[in-house]
Amino acid sequence: MTFATQLKEEIISNPIDKIESLTELSAFIRFSGNIKKNKITLTMENAAVARRIYKDIKSNFGINIKITVRNQKRFRVKQIYILEIHENIDNILETLNILKDGKKTLPSEFFIESREDKISFLKGAFLACGSINDPSSAGYHFEYTSSIKKEGIYLQQLLKEFNIISKVLKRNSHYMIYVKSAEMISELIRLFGANNCFFYFEDIRIYRDHKNMVNRLNNCEIANQEKILKTGLKQLDDIIYLKEHDLVGLLDENVQEAIRYRELYPEQSLSELAEIISQETGRQIGKSGINHYFIKVKKLVEKHKENNK
């Protein structure tokens, strides 16, 4: 079972009142229904979702619904559930705020007014046309699809009211409304009331964030070690040049002492080298002092090279 299926089944396992069921049903038929003058056809792959929609239609409108189950054999065998409504079409669509004066319109403010109404609409849309990646996969991704751009933008605006930022992208003949932020997807799952999926998602997200943080720290440590080694080797090259040209005696005793310790400890950082010199000589010196000494070494090398050109 995919994570998207788990989330949908947990959503429909939670009880809802009559108003929430109408709002949820409105979104489902709007985004999933094939609406014609004398028929509404709803096609689903999930048996639990099919039962929920059947129950909502039956309890709210008391009509007969034709149910057809078909086996689809493309790639793998799976069952498709088809609900057909032939009665009271106009009344259903107007009650669900899908049609007004015979034309399809966006939901009105009085129909989706409260916070609960908006969440129910988002849940119904997800049951109809939503999908979500398993958080343990390569990336975080939540999406709705809509065949009508203005309905996709309406979903985007509705998500924004809950501080969930999404983008709308045209994909073939449909529009994809998608969210990539792990924190926002997690919040959306929480709004859906799917606690089990929420905790699962959060566990995976926290684990991945911790793993990424450890990797970043390791990468920083490796980069830092490489930088220290590169600095030490460059200083050793300067020291070799000074000795080859008999220039070490031009430097004061403190710098010559730093040179001797660098030759003894070529892989130590400047801070570690300063600590070693302080402990072994009893003369306190810090990282900046050691760095100052090797700046003198570098300048002397550069000056000698310049004069010999």
CSV table of N, CA and C in Angstrom, one decimal, residues 93-253:
chain,number,residue,atom,x,y,z
A,93,LEU,N,-25.8,19.2,-8.0
A,93,LEU,CA,-24.7,20.1,-8.4
A,93,LEU,C,-24.9,21.6,-7.8
A,94,GLU,N,-26.2,22.0,-7.7
A,94,GLU,CA,-26.4,23.3,-7.1
A,94,GLU,C,-26.3,23.3,-5.6
A,95,THR,N,-26.7,22.2,-5.0
A,95,THR,CA,-26.6,22.0,-3.6
A,95,THR,C,-25.1,22.0,-3.2
A,96,LEU,N,-24.3,21.3,-4.0
A,96,LEU,CA,-22.9,21.2,-3.7
A,96,LEU,C,-22.1,22.4,-4.2
A,97,ASN,N,-22.8,23.5,-4.7
A,97,ASN,CA,-22.2,24.7,-5.1
A,97,ASN,C,-21.2,24.5,-6.3
A,98,ILE,N,-21.5,23.6,-7.1
A,98,ILE,CA,-20.7,23.3,-8.3
A,98,ILE,C,-21.3,24.1,-9.5
A,99,LEU,N,-22.6,24.1,-9.6
A,99,LEU,CA,-23.3,24.8,-10.7
A,99,LEU,C,-24.1,26.0,-10.1
A,100,LYS,N,-24.2,27.1,-10.9
A,100,LYS,CA,-25.1,28.2,-10.5
A,100,LYS,C,-25.7,28.7,-11.8
A,101,ASP,N,-27.0,28.7,-11.8
A,101,ASP,CA,-27.7,29.0,-13.1
A,101,ASP,C,-27.3,28.2,-14.3
A,102,GLY,N,-27.0,26.9,-14.0
A,102,GLY,CA,-26.6,26.0,-15.0
A,102,GLY,C,-25.2,26.1,-15.5
A,103,LYS,N,-24.4,26.9,-14.9
A,103,LYS,CA,-23.0,27.1,-15.2
A,103,LYS,C,-22.1,26.7,-14.1
A,104,LYS,N,-20.9,26.1,-14.4
A,104,LYS,CA,-20.0,25.7,-13.4
A,104,LYS,C,-19.2,26.9,-12.9
A,105,THR,N,-19.2,27.1,-11.5
A,105,THR,CA,-18.6,28.2,-10.9
A,105,THR,C,-17.6,27.8,-9.8
A,106,LEU,N,-16.8,28.7,-9.3
A,106,LEU,CA,-16.0,28.4,-8.2
A,106,LEU,C,-16.8,28.4,-6.9
A,107,PRO,N,-16.4,27.7,-5.8
A,107,PRO,CA,-17.2,27.7,-4.6
A,107,PRO,C,-17.4,29.1,-4.1
A,108,SER,N,-18.6,29.4,-3.6
A,108,SER,CA,-18.9,30.8,-3.1
A,108,SER,C,-18.5,30.8,-1.6
A,109,GLU,N,-18.4,32.1,-1.1
A,109,GLU,CA,-17.9,32.3,0.3
A,109,GLU,C,-18.9,31.7,1.3
A,110,PHE,N,-20.2,31.8,1.0
A,110,PHE,CA,-21.1,31.2,2.0
A,110,PHE,C,-21.0,29.7,2.1
A,111,PHE,N,-20.6,29.1,1.0
A,111,PHE,CA,-20.5,27.6,1.0
A,111,PHE,C,-19.3,27.1,1.8
A,112,ILE,N,-18.2,27.8,1.5
A,112,ILE,CA,-16.9,27.5,2.2
A,112,ILE,C,-16.5,28.7,3.0
A,113,GLU,N,-17.0,28.7,4.2
A,113,GLU,CA,-16.9,29.9,5.1
A,113,GLU,C,-15.9,29.7,6.2
A,114,SER,N,-16.1,28.6,7.0
A,114,SER,CA,-15.4,28.4,8.2
A,114,SER,C,-14.1,27.7,7.9
A,115,ARG,N,-13.2,27.6,8.9
A,115,ARG,CA,-11.9,26.9,8.8
A,115,ARG,C,-12.2,25.4,8.5
A,116,GLU,N,-13.2,24.9,9.2
A,116,GLU,CA,-13.5,23.4,9.0
A,116,GLU,C,-14.0,23.2,7.6
A,117,ASP,N,-14.8,24.1,7.0
A,117,ASP,CA,-15.3,23.9,5.6
A,117,ASP,C,-14.1,23.9,4.7
A,118,LYS,N,-13.1,24.7,4.9
A,118,LYS,CA,-12.0,24.8,4.0
A,118,LYS,C,-11.1,23.5,4.1
A,119,ILE,N,-10.9,23.0,5.3
A,119,ILE,CA,-10.2,21.8,5.5
A,119,ILE,C,-10.9,20.6,4.8
A,120,SER,N,-12.2,20.6,5.0
A,120,SER,CA,-13.0,19.5,4.4
A,120,SER,C,-12.9,19.6,2.8
A,121,PHE,N,-12.9,20.8,2.3
A,121,PHE,CA,-12.8,20.9,0.8
A,121,PHE,C,-11.4,20.4,0.4
A,122,LEU,N,-10.4,20.8,1.1
A,122,LEU,CA,-9.0,20.3,0.7
A,122,LEU,C,-8.9,18.8,0.8
A,123,LYS,N,-9.6,18.2,1.9
A,123,LYS,CA,-9.6,16.8,2.0
A,123,LYS,C,-10.3,16.1,0.8
A,124,GLY,N,-11.5,16.6,0.5
A,124,GLY,CA,-12.3,16.1,-0.6
A,124,GLY,C,-11.5,16.1,-1.9
A,125,ALA,N,-10.8,17.3,-2.1
A,125,ALA,CA,-10.0,17.4,-3.4
A,125,ALA,C,-8.9,16.4,-3.4
A,126,PHE,N,-8.3,16.2,-2.2
A,126,PHE,CA,-7.2,15.2,-2.1
A,126,PHE,C,-7.7,13.8,-2.4
A,127,LEU,N,-8.8,13.4,-1.9
A,127,LEU,CA,-9.4,12.1,-2.2
A,127,LEU,C,-9.7,12.0,-3.7
A,128,ALA,N,-10.0,13.1,-4.3
A,128,ALA,CA,-10.4,13.0,-5.7
A,128,ALA,C,-9.2,13.0,-6.7
A,129,CYS,N,-8.2,13.9,-6.4
A,129,CYS,CA,-7.2,14.2,-7.4
A,129,CYS,C,-5.8,14.4,-6.7
A,130,GLY,N,-5.6,14.0,-5.5
A,130,GLY,CA,-4.4,14.2,-4.8
A,130,GLY,C,-3.4,13.1,-4.7
A,131,SER,N,-2.2,13.4,-4.6
A,131,SER,CA,-1.2,12.3,-4.4
A,131,SER,C,0.0,12.9,-3.5
A,132,ILE,N,0.7,12.0,-2.9
A,132,ILE,CA,1.8,12.4,-2.0
A,132,ILE,C,2.9,11.3,-2.1
A,133,ASN,N,4.2,11.8,-2.1
A,133,ASN,CA,5.3,10.8,-2.1
A,133,ASN,C,5.4,10.3,-0.7
A,134,ASP,N,5.9,9.0,-0.6
A,134,ASP,CA,6.3,8.5,0.7
A,134,ASP,C,7.6,9.3,1.2
A,135,PRO,N,7.6,9.8,2.4
A,135,PRO,CA,8.7,10.6,2.8
A,135,PRO,C,10.1,9.9,2.8
A,136,SER,N,10.0,8.6,2.8
A,136,SER,CA,11.3,7.8,2.8
A,136,SER,C,11.9,7.8,1.4
A,137,SER,N,11.1,8.3,0.4
A,137,SER,CA,11.6,8.2,-1.0
A,137,SER,C,12.6,9.4,-1.2
A,138,ALA,N,12.9,9.7,-2.5
A,138,ALA,CA,14.0,10.6,-2.8
A,138,ALA,C,13.6,12.1,-2.3
A,139,GLY,N,12.4,12.5,-2.5
A,139,GLY,CA,12.0,13.9,-2.2
A,139,GLY,C,10.6,14.0,-1.6
A,140,TYR,N,10.4,15.2,-1.1
A,140,TYR,CA,9.0,15.5,-0.5
A,140,TYR,C,8.2,16.1,-1.7
A,141,HIS,N,7.0,15.6,-1.8
A,141,HIS,CA,6.1,16.1,-2.9
A,141,HIS,C,4.7,15.8,-2.6
A,142,PHE,N,3.8,16.8,-2.6
A,142,PHE,CA,2.4,16.7,-2.4
A,142,PHE,C,1.8,17.5,-3.6
A,143,GLU,N,0.7,16.9,-4.2
A,143,GLU,CA,0.1,17.6,-5.3
A,143,GLU,C,-1.4,17.3,-5.5
A,144,TYR,N,-2.1,18.3,-6.1
A,144,TYR,CA,-3.4,18.1,-6.6
A,144,TYR,C,-3.3,18.3,-8.1
A,145,THR,N,-4.2,17.7,-8.9
A,145,THR,CA,-4.3,18.0,-10.3
A,145,THR,C,-5.7,18.5,-10.7
A,146,SER,N,-5.8,19.4,-11.6
A,146,SER,CA,-7.1,19.9,-12.0
A,146,SER,C,-7.0,20.2,-13.5
A,147,SER,N,-8.2,19.9,-14.2
A,147,SER,CA,-8.2,20.2,-15.6
A,147,SER,C,-8.6,21.6,-15.9
A,148,ILE,N,-9.0,22.4,-14.9
A,148,ILE,CA,-9.3,23.8,-15.1
A,148,ILE,C,-8.4,24.6,-14.3
A,149,LYS,N,-7.8,25.6,-14.9
A,149,LYS,CA,-6.7,26.4,-14.3
A,149,LYS,C,-7.3,27.2,-13.1
A,150,LYS,N,-8.5,27.8,-13.2
A,150,LYS,CA,-9.0,28.7,-12.2
A,150,LYS,C,-9.3,27.9,-10.9
A,151,GLU,N,-9.7,26.6,-11.1
A,151,GLU,CA,-9.9,25.7,-9.9
A,151,GLU,C,-8.6,25.4,-9.3
A,152,GLY,N,-7.6,25.2,-10.1
A,152,GLY,CA,-6.2,25.0,-9.5
A,152,GLY,C,-5.8,26.1,-8.7
A,153,ILE,N,-6.0,27.3,-9.2
A,153,ILE,CA,-5.6,28.6,-8.5
A,153,ILE,C,-6.4,28.7,-7.3
A,154,TYR,N,-7.7,28.3,-7.3
A,154,TYR,CA,-8.5,28.4,-6.1
A,154,TYR,C,-7.9,27.5,-5.0
A,155,LEU,N,-7.5,26.3,-5.4
A,155,LEU,CA,-6.9,25.4,-4.4
A,155,LEU,C,-5.6,26.0,-3.8
A,156,GLN,N,-4.8,26.7,-4.7
A,156,GLN,CA,-3.6,27.3,-4.3
A,156,GLN,C,-3.9,28.4,-3.2
A,157,GLN,N,-4.9,29.2,-3.5
A,157,GLN,CA,-5.3,30.3,-2.6
A,157,GLN,C,-5.8,29.7,-1.2
A,158,LEU,N,-6.5,28.6,-1.3
A,158,LEU,CA,-7.1,28.0,-0.1
A,158,LEU,C,-5.9,27.4,0.7
A,159,LEU,N,-4.9,26.8,0.1
A,159,LEU,CA,-3.8,26.4,0.9
A,159,LEU,C,-3.0,27.5,1.5
A,160,LYS,N,-3.0,28.6,0.8
A,160,LYS,CA,-2.2,29.8,1.3
A,160,LYS,C,-2.9,30.3,2.6
A,161,GLU,N,-4.2,30.2,2.8
A,161,GLU,CA,-4.9,30.6,4.0
A,161,GLU,C,-4.4,29.8,5.2
A,162,PHE,N,-3.8,28.7,5.0
A,162,PHE,CA,-3.2,27.9,6.1
A,162,PHE,C,-1.7,28.0,6.1
A,163,ASN,N,-1.1,29.0,5.4
A,163,ASN,CA,0.3,29.3,5.3
A,163,ASN,C,1.1,28.1,4.6
A,164,ILE,N,0.4,27.5,3.7
A,164,ILE,CA,1.0,26.4,2.9
A,164,ILE,C,1.2,27.0,1.5
A,165,ILE,N,2.4,27.2,1.1
A,165,ILE,CA,2.7,27.8,-0.2
A,165,ILE,C,2.9,26.7,-1.3
A,166,SER,N,2.1,26.9,-2.3
A,166,SER,CA,2.2,25.9,-3.4
A,166,SER,C,2.4,26.6,-4.7
A,167,LYS,N,2.7,25.9,-5.8
A,167,LYS,CA,2.9,26.4,-7.1
A,167,LYS,C,2.0,25.7,-8.1
A,168,VAL,N,1.6,26.4,-9.1
A,168,VAL,CA,0.7,25.8,-10.2
A,168,VAL,C,1.5,25.7,-11.4
A,169,LEU,N,1.5,24.5,-12.0
A,169,LEU,CA,2.3,24.2,-13.2
A,169,LEU,C,1.4,23.4,-14.2
A,170,LYS,N,1.4,23.8,-15.4
A,170,LYS,CA,0.7,23.1,-16.4
A,170,LYS,C,1.5,21.9,-16.9
A,171,ARG,N,0.8,20.7,-16.9
A,171,ARG,CA,1.4,19.5,-17.2
A,171,ARG,C,0.5,18.8,-18.2
A,172,ASN,N,0.9,18.7,-19.5
A,172,ASN,CA,0.0,18.2,-20.5
A,172,ASN,C,-1.3,19.0,-20.6
A,173,SER,N,-2.4,18.4,-20.4
A,173,SER,CA,-3.7,19.1,-20.5
A,173,SER,C,-4.2,19.4,-19.1
A,174,HIS,N,-3.5,19.1,-18.0
A,174,HIS,CA,-3.9,19.4,-16.7
A,174,HIS,C,-3.0,20.4,-16.0
A,175,TYR,N,-3.4,20.9,-14.8
A,175,TYR,CA,-2.6,21.8,-14.0
A,175,TYR,C,-2.3,21.1,-12.7
A,176,MET,N,-1.0,21.2,-12.3
A,176,MET,CA,-0.6,20.5,-11.1
A,176,MET,C,-0.4,21.6,-10.0
A,177,ILE,N,-1.0,21.4,-8.9
A,177,ILE,CA,-0.8,22.3,-7.7
A,177,ILE,C,0.0,21.6,-6.7
A,178,TYR,N,1.3,22.0,-6.5
A,178,TYR,CA,2.2,21.1,-5.8
A,178,TYR,C,2.9,21.9,-4.6
A,179,VAL,N,3.3,21.1,-3.6
A,179,VAL,CA,4.0,21.6,-2.4
A,179,VAL,C,5.2,20.8,-2.3
A,180,LYS,N,6.4,21.4,-2.1
A,180,LYS,CA,7.7,20.7,-1.9
A,180,LYS,C,8.2,20.8,-0.5
A,181,SER,N,7.8,21.8,0.3
A,181,SER,CA,8.3,22.0,1.6
A,181,SER,C,7.8,20.8,2.6
A,182,ALA,N,8.8,20.2,3.2
A,182,ALA,CA,8.5,19.1,4.1
A,182,ALA,C,7.6,19.6,5.3
A,183,GLU,N,8.0,20.7,5.8
A,183,GLU,CA,7.2,21.3,7.0
A,183,GLU,C,5.8,21.6,6.6
A,184,MET,N,5.6,22.1,5.4
A,184,MET,CA,4.2,22.5,4.9
A,184,MET,C,3.4,21.2,4.6
A,185,ILE,N,4.0,20.2,4.0
A,185,ILE,CA,3.3,19.0,3.8
A,185,ILE,C,2.9,18.3,5.1
A,186,SER,N,3.8,18.3,6.1
A,186,SER,CA,3.5,17.8,7.4
A,186,SER,C,2.3,18.5,8.0
A,187,GLU,N,2.3,19.8,7.9
A,187,GLU,CA,1.2,20.6,8.4
A,187,GLU,C,-0.1,20.3,7.8
A,188,LEU,N,-0.1,20.0,6.5
A,188,LEU,CA,-1.3,19.7,5.7
A,188,LEU,C,-1.8,18.3,6.2
A,189,ILE,N,-0.9,17.4,6.4
A,189,ILE,CA,-1.4,16.1,6.9
A,189,ILE,C,-2.0,16.2,8.2
A,190,ARG,N,-1.4,17.1,9.1
A,190,ARG,CA,-2.0,17.3,10.4
A,190,ARG,C,-3.4,17.9,10.3
A,191,LEU,N,-3.6,18.9,9.4
A,191,LEU,CA,-4.9,19.5,9.2
A,191,LEU,C,-5.9,18.5,8.7
A,192,PHE,N,-5.5,17.5,8.0
A,192,PHE,CA,-6.4,16.4,7.5
A,192,PHE,C,-6.8,15.5,8.7
A,193,GLY,N,-6.2,15.6,9.8
A,193,GLY,CA,-6.5,14.8,11.0
A,193,GLY,C,-6.0,13.4,10.9
A,194,ALA,N,-5.0,13.2,10.0
A,194,ALA,CA,-4.5,11.8,9.8
A,194,ALA,C,-3.3,11.7,10.7
A,195,ASN,N,-3.5,11.4,12.0
A,195,ASN,CA,-2.5,11.4,13.0
A,195,ASN,C,-1.4,10.3,12.8
A,196,ASN,N,-1.8,9.1,12.4
A,196,ASN,CA,-0.8,8.1,12.2
A,196,ASN,C,0.1,8.4,11.0
A,197,CYS,N,-0.4,8.9,9.9
A,197,CYS,CA,0.4,9.4,8.8
A,197,CYS,C,1.3,10.6,9.2
A,198,PHE,N,0.7,11.4,10.0
A,198,PHE,CA,1.5,12.6,10.4
A,198,PHE,C,2.7,12.2,11.2
A,199,PHE,N,2.5,11.3,12.2
A,199,PHE,CA,3.7,10.9,13.0
A,199,PHE,C,4.7,10.1,12.2
A,200,TYR,N,4.2,9.3,11.3
A,200,TYR,CA,5.1,8.5,10.4
A,200,TYR,C,5.9,9.5,9.5
A,201,PHE,N,5.3,10.5,9.0
A,201,PHE,CA,5.9,11.5,8.1
A,201,PHE,C,7.0,12.3,8.9
A,202,GLU,N,6.6,12.7,10.2
A,202,GLU,CA,7.5,13.4,11.0
A,202,GLU,C,8.7,12.6,11.4
A,203,ASP,N,8.5,11.3,11.7
A,203,ASP,CA,9.6,10.5,12.1
A,203,ASP,C,10.7,10.4,11.0
A,204,ILE,N,10.1,10.2,9.8
A,204,ILE,CA,11.0,10.1,8.6
A,204,ILE,C,11.7,11.4,8.3
A,205,ARG,N,11.0,12.5,8.4
A,205,ARG,CA,11.5,13.8,8.2
A,205,ARG,C,12.6,14.2,9.2
A,206,ILE,N,12.4,13.9,10.5
A,206,ILE,CA,13.4,14.2,11.5
A,206,ILE,C,14.6,13.4,11.3
A,207,TYR,N,14.4,12.1,10.9
A,207,TYR,CA,15.6,11.2,10.7
A,207,TYR,C,16.4,11.7,9.5
A,208,ARG,N,15.7,12.1,8.4
A,208,ARG,CA,16.4,12.6,7.2
A,208,ARG,C,17.1,13.9,7.5
A,209,ASP,N,16.5,14.8,8.2
A,209,ASP,CA,17.1,16.1,8.6
A,209,ASP,C,18.4,15.9,9.4
A,210,HIS,N,18.3,14.9,10.4
A,210,HIS,CA,19.4,14.6,11.2
A,210,HIS,C,20.6,14.0,10.4
A,211,LYS,N,20.2,13.1,9.5
A,211,LYS,CA,21.2,12.5,8.6
A,211,LYS,C,21.9,13.5,7.7
A,212,ASN,N,21.1,14.4,7.2
A,212,ASN,CA,21.7,15.5,6.3
A,212,ASN,C,22.6,16.4,7.1
A,213,MET,N,22.2,16.7,8.4
A,213,MET,CA,23.0,17.6,9.2
A,213,MET,C,24.3,16.9,9.5
A,214,VAL,N,24.3,15.6,9.8
A,214,VAL,CA,25.5,14.9,10.1
A,214,VAL,C,26.4,14.8,8.8
A,215,ASN,N,25.8,14.6,7.7
A,215,ASN,CA,26.6,14.7,6.4
A,215,ASN,C,27.2,16.0,6.2
A,216,ARG,N,26.5,17.1,6.4
A,216,ARG,CA,27.0,18.4,6.3
A,216,ARG,C,28.2,18.7,7.2
A,217,LEU,N,28.0,18.2,8.4
A,217,LEU,CA,29.1,18.4,9.4
A,217,LEU,C,30.4,17.6,9.0
A,218,ASN,N,30.1,16.4,8.5
A,218,ASN,CA,31.3,15.6,8.1
A,218,ASN,C,32.0,16.2,6.9
A,219,ASN,N,31.2,16.8,6.0
A,219,ASN,CA,31.7,17.4,4.8
A,219,ASN,C,32.5,18.7,5.2
A,220,CYS,N,32.0,19.4,6.2
A,220,CYS,CA,32.7,20.6,6.7
A,220,CYS,C,34.0,20.2,7.3
A,221,GLU,N,34.0,19.1,8.1
A,221,GLU,CA,35.2,18.6,8.8
A,221,GLU,C,36.3,18.2,7.8
A,222,ILE,N,35.8,17.5,6.7
A,222,ILE,CA,36.8,17.0,5.7
A,222,ILE,C,37.4,18.2,5.0
A,223,ALA,N,36.5,19.2,4.6
A,223,ALA,CA,37.0,20.4,4.0
A,223,ALA,C,38.0,21.2,4.8
A,224,ASN,N,37.7,21.2,6.1
A,224,ASN,CA,38.5,21.9,7.1
A,224,ASN,C,39.9,21.2,7.2
A,225,GLN,N,39.9,19.9,7.2
A,225,GLN,CA,41.1,19.1,7.3
A,225,GLN,C,42.0,19.3,6.1
A,226,GLU,N,41.3,19.3,4.9
A,226,GLU,CA,42.0,19.6,3.7
A,226,GLU,C,42.6,21.0,3.6
A,227,LYS,N,41.9,21.9,4.2
A,227,LYS,CA,42.4,23.3,4.2
A,227,LYS,C,43.7,23.4,5.1
A,228,ILE,N,43.6,22.7,6.3
A,228,ILE,CA,44.7,22.7,7.2
A,228,ILE,C,45.9,22.1,6.6
A,229,LEU,N,45.7,20.9,5.9
A,229,LEU,CA,46.8,20.2,5.3
A,229,LEU,C,47.5,21.0,4.2
A,230,LYS,N,46.6,21.7,3.4
A,230,LYS,CA,47.1,22.5,2.3
A,230,LYS,C,47.9,23.7,2.9
A,231,THR,N,47.5,24.3,4.0
A,231,THR,CA,48.2,25.4,4.6
A,231,THR,C,49.6,25.0,5.1
A,232,GLY,N,49.6,23.8,5.8
A,232,GLY,CA,50.8,23.3,6.3
A,232,GLY,C,51.8,23.0,5.2
A,233,LEU,N,51.4,22.4,4.1
A,233,LEU,CA,52.3,22.0,3.0
A,233,LEU,C,52.9,23.3,2.4
A,234,LYS,N,52.0,24.3,2.2
A,234,LYS,CA,52.5,25.6,1.7
A,234,LYS,C,53.6,26.2,2.6
A,235,GLN,N,53.3,26.1,3.9
A,235,GLN,CA,54.3,26.7,4.8
A,235,GLN,C,55.6,25.9,4.8
A,236,LEU,N,55.5,24.6,4.6
A,236,LEU,CA,56.7,23.7,4.5
A,236,LEU,C,57.5,24.1,3.2
A,237,ASP,N,56.8,24.3,2.1
A,237,ASP,CA,57.4,24.7,0.9
A,237,ASP,C,58.2,26.0,1.1
A,238,ASP,N,57.6,27.0,1.8
A,238,ASP,CA,58.3,28.2,2.1
A,238,ASP,C,59.6,28.0,2.9
A,239,ILE,N,59.4,27.1,3.9
A,239,ILE,CA,60.6,26.8,4.8
A,239,ILE,C,61.7,26.2,4.0
A,240,ILE,N,61.4,25.2,3.1
A,240,ILE,CA,62.4,24.6,2.3
A,240,ILE,C,63.1,25.6,1.4
A,241,TYR,N,62.3,26.5,0.9
A,241,TYR,CA,62.9,27.6,0.0
A,241,TYR,C,63.9,28.4,0.8
A,242,LEU,N,63.5,28.8,2.1
A,242,LEU,CA,64.4,29.6,2.9
A,242,LEU,C,65.7,28.9,3.2
A,243,LYS,N,65.6,27.6,3.5
A,243,LYS,CA,66.8,26.8,3.8
A,243,LYS,C,67.7,26.6,2.6
A,244,GLU,N,67.1,26.4,1.4
A,244,GLU,CA,67.9,26.2,0.2
A,244,GLU,C,68.7,27.5,-0.1
A,245,HIS,N,68.1,28.7,0.3
A,245,HIS,CA,68.8,29.9,-0.1
A,245,HIS,C,69.4,30.6,1.1
A,246,ASP,N,69.5,29.8,2.2
A,246,ASP,CA,70.2,30.3,3.4
A,246,ASP,C,69.6,31.6,4.0
A,247,LEU,N,68.3,31.6,4.1
A,247,LEU,CA,67.6,32.9,4.5
A,247,LEU,C,67.0,32.8,5.9
A,248,VAL,N,67.0,31.6,6.5
A,248,VAL,CA,66.4,31.4,7.8
A,248,VAL,C,67.0,32.4,8.9
A,249,GLY,N,68.3,32.6,8.8
A,249,GLY,CA,69.0,33.5,9.8
A,249,GLY,C,68.5,34.9,9.7
A,250,LEU,N,67.8,35.3,8.7
A,250,LEU,CA,67.3,36.7,8.6
A,250,LEU,C,66.0,36.9,9.4
A,251,LEU,N,65.5,35.8,9.9
A,251,LEU,CA,64.2,35.9,10.7
A,251,LEU,C,64.6,35.9,12.2
A,252,ASP,N,63.7,36.5,13.0
A,252,ASP,CA,64.0,36.6,14.5
A,252,ASP,C,63.8,35.2,15.1
A,253,GLU,N,64.3,35.0,16.4
A,253,GLU,CA,64.3,33.7,17.0
A,253,GLU,C,62.9,33.1,17.1
